[in-house]
Amino acid sequence: MTPAGGASPPPIGEALGVGWKTLQQSPAPILIGMLCAMVVGLIPLLGAGLAFAGMMKVSLKALRGQTPEPADGFSGLSDNAIDHVVMGLLQLAGLLACCVGVYATQGLFFPGTLFILDRGMTWEQAKDACLAQVKPNWLEWTLFALVVGLVGASGAILCVVGVFVTAPVAMLAMAYAYEQAFKTAPATA
């Protein structure tokens, strides 16, 4: 459970380090699962939330010592696809505030996608859990999402190829933050 003052993300360096080590342990299954999720991301307007759910499913399985499968990248298209779309739109809502607000809303709501995947919540329940548990430490989560997002996107500088390393590391770091902050049991992903 989380403390009364809300949950805090782990140190950014620790999360990125765990992401890197996890990627090194089984790079092929992680990259294949992430690529499948990126295909889902091609769906106009709605794809971002669905792709993020797939990437988080791949990341949770890898962090928990399970081997991600290509189908995990498509998990955003499951029975609760609407929940993933709404959580994705909540994360992107900050774009309305001169684009920089997206970091604030992503920091606040990205754990919601993991609540849906891991705990079977609806988008309303996940939103409420984020507001109750993440919002008290909103600045920490926002800085975490900003820095990890910049690391994830930095691979594009290396002729785009680097993003196939930096993006999975960032996704694994975000899933690790969820695992650490919300102390989930490693039963299912």
CSV table of C-alpha atoms in Angstrom, one decimal:
chain,number,residue,atom,x,y,z
A,1,MET,CA,0.0,0.0,0.0
A,2,THR,CA,1.0,3.6,-0.3
A,3,PRO,CA,1.6,6.1,2.5
A,4,ALA,CA,-1.1,8.6,3.4
A,5,GLY,CA,0.9,11.4,1.8
A,6,GLY,CA,0.9,9.6,-1.6
A,7,ALA,CA,3.3,7.5,-3.5
A,8,SER,CA,6.7,8.8,-4.7
A,9,PRO,CA,8.6,7.5,-7.7
A,10,PRO,CA,12.0,5.9,-7.2
A,11,PRO,CA,15.2,7.9,-8.0
A,12,ILE,CA,15.4,8.5,-11.7
A,13,GLY,CA,18.9,7.0,-12.0
A,14,GLU,CA,17.9,3.9,-10.2
A,15,ALA,CA,14.8,3.4,-12.5
A,16,LEU,CA,16.8,3.9,-15.7
A,17,GLY,CA,19.5,1.6,-14.4
A,18,VAL,CA,17.0,-1.2,-13.7
A,19,GLY,CA,15.5,-0.5,-17.2
A,20,TRP,CA,18.9,-0.9,-18.8
A,21,LYS,CA,19.7,-4.1,-16.9
A,22,THR,CA,16.3,-5.6,-17.7
A,23,LEU,CA,16.7,-4.8,-21.4
A,24,GLN,CA,20.1,-6.4,-21.4
A,25,GLN,CA,18.7,-9.6,-19.9
A,26,SER,CA,16.2,-10.3,-22.7
A,27,PRO,CA,16.5,-7.7,-25.5
A,28,ALA,CA,14.8,-9.6,-28.4
A,29,PRO,CA,11.5,-10.4,-26.7
A,30,ILE,CA,11.3,-6.8,-25.2
A,31,LEU,CA,12.1,-5.2,-28.5
A,32,ILE,CA,9.7,-7.3,-30.5
A,33,GLY,CA,6.9,-6.6,-28.0
A,34,MET,CA,7.7,-2.9,-28.1
A,35,LEU,CA,7.6,-2.9,-31.9
A,36,CYS,CA,4.2,-4.6,-31.9
A,37,ALA,CA,3.0,-1.9,-29.5
A,38,MET,CA,4.4,0.8,-31.8
A,39,VAL,CA,2.3,-0.7,-34.7
A,40,VAL,CA,-0.8,-0.1,-32.5
A,41,GLY,CA,0.4,3.5,-32.0
A,42,LEU,CA,-0.2,4.1,-35.7
A,43,ILE,CA,-4.0,4.2,-35.1
A,44,PRO,CA,-4.8,7.9,-35.6
A,45,LEU,CA,-5.8,9.8,-32.5
A,46,LEU,CA,-6.4,6.8,-30.3
A,47,GLY,CA,-3.2,4.8,-30.8
A,48,ALA,CA,-1.1,6.5,-28.2
A,49,GLY,CA,-3.0,5.2,-25.2
A,50,LEU,CA,-3.3,1.7,-26.8
A,51,ALA,CA,0.4,1.6,-27.6
A,52,PHE,CA,1.4,2.8,-24.2
A,53,ALA,CA,-0.6,0.0,-22.6
A,54,GLY,CA,1.2,-2.6,-24.8
A,55,MET,CA,4.6,-1.2,-23.9
A,56,MET,CA,3.7,-1.2,-20.2
A,57,LYS,CA,2.5,-4.8,-20.4
A,58,VAL,CA,5.8,-5.8,-22.1
A,59,SER,CA,7.7,-3.9,-19.4
A,60,LEU,CA,5.9,-5.3,-16.5
A,61,LYS,CA,6.4,-8.9,-17.7
A,62,ALA,CA,10.1,-8.3,-18.3
A,63,LEU,CA,10.6,-6.7,-14.9
A,64,ARG,CA,8.9,-9.6,-13.2
A,65,GLY,CA,11.2,-12.1,-14.8
A,66,GLN,CA,8.6,-13.3,-17.4
A,67,THR,CA,9.3,-13.4,-21.1
A,68,PRO,CA,7.3,-10.9,-23.0
A,69,GLU,CA,5.5,-12.2,-26.1
A,70,PRO,CA,4.6,-10.2,-29.3
A,71,ALA,CA,0.9,-10.4,-28.2
A,72,ASP,CA,1.7,-8.4,-25.1
A,73,GLY,CA,2.4,-5.4,-27.3
A,74,PHE,CA,-1.1,-5.6,-28.6
A,75,SER,CA,-2.7,-5.8,-25.0
A,76,GLY,CA,-4.1,-2.2,-25.4
A,77,LEU,CA,-6.5,-3.7,-27.9
A,78,SER,CA,-8.0,-6.0,-25.2
A,79,ASP,CA,-11.5,-5.9,-23.7
A,80,ASN,CA,-10.6,-2.7,-21.8
A,81,ALA,CA,-9.3,-0.8,-24.8
A,82,ILE,CA,-11.7,2.1,-24.0
A,83,ASP,CA,-10.1,2.4,-20.6
A,84,HIS,CA,-6.6,2.6,-22.2
A,85,VAL,CA,-7.7,5.2,-24.7
A,86,VAL,CA,-9.2,7.4,-22.0
A,87,MET,CA,-6.1,7.1,-19.8
A,88,GLY,CA,-4.0,8.0,-22.9
A,89,LEU,CA,-6.1,11.0,-23.6
A,90,LEU,CA,-5.8,12.1,-20.0
A,91,GLN,CA,-2.0,11.8,-20.3
A,92,LEU,CA,-2.1,13.9,-23.5
A,93,ALA,CA,-4.5,16.5,-22.1
A,94,GLY,CA,-1.6,18.7,-21.2
A,95,LEU,CA,-1.0,19.4,-24.8
A,96,LEU,CA,-3.8,22.0,-24.6
A,97,ALA,CA,-1.5,24.0,-22.2
A,98,CYS,CA,1.1,25.1,-24.8
A,99,CYS,CA,2.4,21.6,-25.2
A,100,VAL,CA,4.6,21.6,-22.1
A,101,GLY,CA,1.6,20.7,-19.9
A,102,VAL,CA,1.8,17.2,-21.3
A,103,TYR,CA,4.6,16.4,-18.9
A,104,ALA,CA,2.4,17.4,-16.0
A,105,THR,CA,-0.5,15.3,-17.1
A,106,GLN,CA,1.6,12.3,-18.1
A,107,GLY,CA,3.4,12.4,-14.7
A,108,LEU,CA,0.0,12.4,-13.0
A,109,PHE,CA,-1.8,9.8,-15.1
A,110,PHE,CA,0.8,7.3,-16.5
A,111,PRO,CA,0.4,5.0,-13.5
A,112,GLY,CA,-3.3,4.8,-14.4
A,113,THR,CA,-2.5,2.6,-17.4
A,114,LEU,CA,-0.6,0.3,-15.1
A,115,PHE,CA,-3.5,0.2,-12.6
A,116,ILE,CA,-5.8,-0.9,-15.5
A,117,LEU,CA,-3.3,-3.6,-16.7
A,118,ASP,CA,-2.2,-4.9,-13.4
A,119,ARG,CA,-5.2,-4.4,-11.1
A,120,GLY,CA,-8.1,-4.6,-13.5
A,121,MET,CA,-9.4,-1.1,-12.8
A,122,THR,CA,-11.6,0.9,-15.0
A,123,TRP,CA,-10.4,4.3,-16.3
A,124,GLU,CA,-12.5,6.0,-13.6
A,125,GLN,CA,-11.0,3.9,-10.9
A,126,ALA,CA,-7.5,4.4,-12.3
A,127,LYS,CA,-8.0,8.2,-12.6
A,128,ASP,CA,-9.2,8.4,-9.0
A,129,ALA,CA,-6.2,6.2,-7.8
A,130,CYS,CA,-3.8,8.6,-9.6
A,131,LEU,CA,-5.5,11.6,-8.1
A,132,ALA,CA,-5.4,10.1,-4.6
A,133,GLN,CA,-1.9,8.5,-4.7
A,134,VAL,CA,0.1,10.4,-7.3
A,135,LYS,CA,-1.2,14.0,-7.1
A,136,PRO,CA,0.2,14.6,-3.5
A,137,ASN,CA,3.7,14.1,-5.0
A,138,TRP,CA,2.8,15.5,-8.4
A,139,LEU,CA,6.0,17.5,-8.9
A,140,GLU,CA,8.2,14.4,-8.3
A,141,TRP,CA,6.1,12.3,-10.8
A,142,THR,CA,6.2,15.1,-13.3
A,143,LEU,CA,10.0,15.5,-13.1
A,144,PHE,CA,10.3,11.7,-13.3
A,145,ALA,CA,8.1,11.6,-16.5
A,146,LEU,CA,10.0,14.5,-18.0
A,147,VAL,CA,13.5,13.2,-17.5
A,148,VAL,CA,12.6,9.6,-18.4
A,149,GLY,CA,10.7,10.8,-21.5
A,150,LEU,CA,13.7,12.9,-22.6
A,151,VAL,CA,16.0,9.9,-22.2
A,152,GLY,CA,13.5,7.7,-24.1
A,153,ALA,CA,13.4,10.2,-27.0
A,154,SER,CA,17.1,11.0,-27.0
A,155,GLY,CA,17.8,7.9,-29.1
A,156,ALA,CA,16.3,9.7,-32.1
A,157,ILE,CA,19.4,11.9,-32.1
A,158,LEU,CA,21.4,8.8,-33.1
A,159,CYS,CA,20.0,8.5,-36.6
A,160,VAL,CA,16.7,7.2,-35.1
A,161,VAL,CA,18.2,3.8,-34.5
A,162,GLY,CA,19.1,4.7,-30.9
A,163,VAL,CA,15.4,5.0,-30.0
A,164,PHE,CA,15.2,1.2,-30.1
A,165,VAL,CA,17.4,1.2,-27.0
A,166,THR,CA,16.4,4.4,-25.2
A,167,ALA,CA,12.6,4.0,-25.6
A,168,PRO,CA,12.4,0.5,-24.1
A,169,VAL,CA,14.7,1.6,-21.3
A,170,ALA,CA,12.4,4.5,-20.6
A,171,MET,CA,9.3,2.3,-20.7
A,172,LEU,CA,10.9,-0.2,-18.3
A,173,ALA,CA,11.9,2.7,-16.0
A,174,MET,CA,8.3,3.8,-15.9
A,175,ALA,CA,7.0,0.3,-15.1
A,176,TYR,CA,9.7,0.0,-12.4
A,177,ALA,CA,8.5,3.3,-10.9
A,178,TYR,CA,5.0,1.8,-10.7
A,179,GLU,CA,6.3,-1.4,-9.1
A,180,GLN,CA,8.3,0.5,-6.5
A,181,ALA,CA,5.7,3.1,-5.7
A,182,PHE,CA,2.7,0.9,-5.5
A,183,LYS,CA,4.4,-2.3,-4.2
A,184,THR,CA,2.5,-4.7,-6.5
A,185,ALA,CA,2.8,-8.4,-6.1
A,186,PRO,CA,4.7,-10.1,-8.9
A,187,ALA,CA,1.9,-12.5,-9.7
A,188,THR,CA,0.4,-11.5,-13.0
A,189,ALA,CA,1.2,-9.0,-15.8
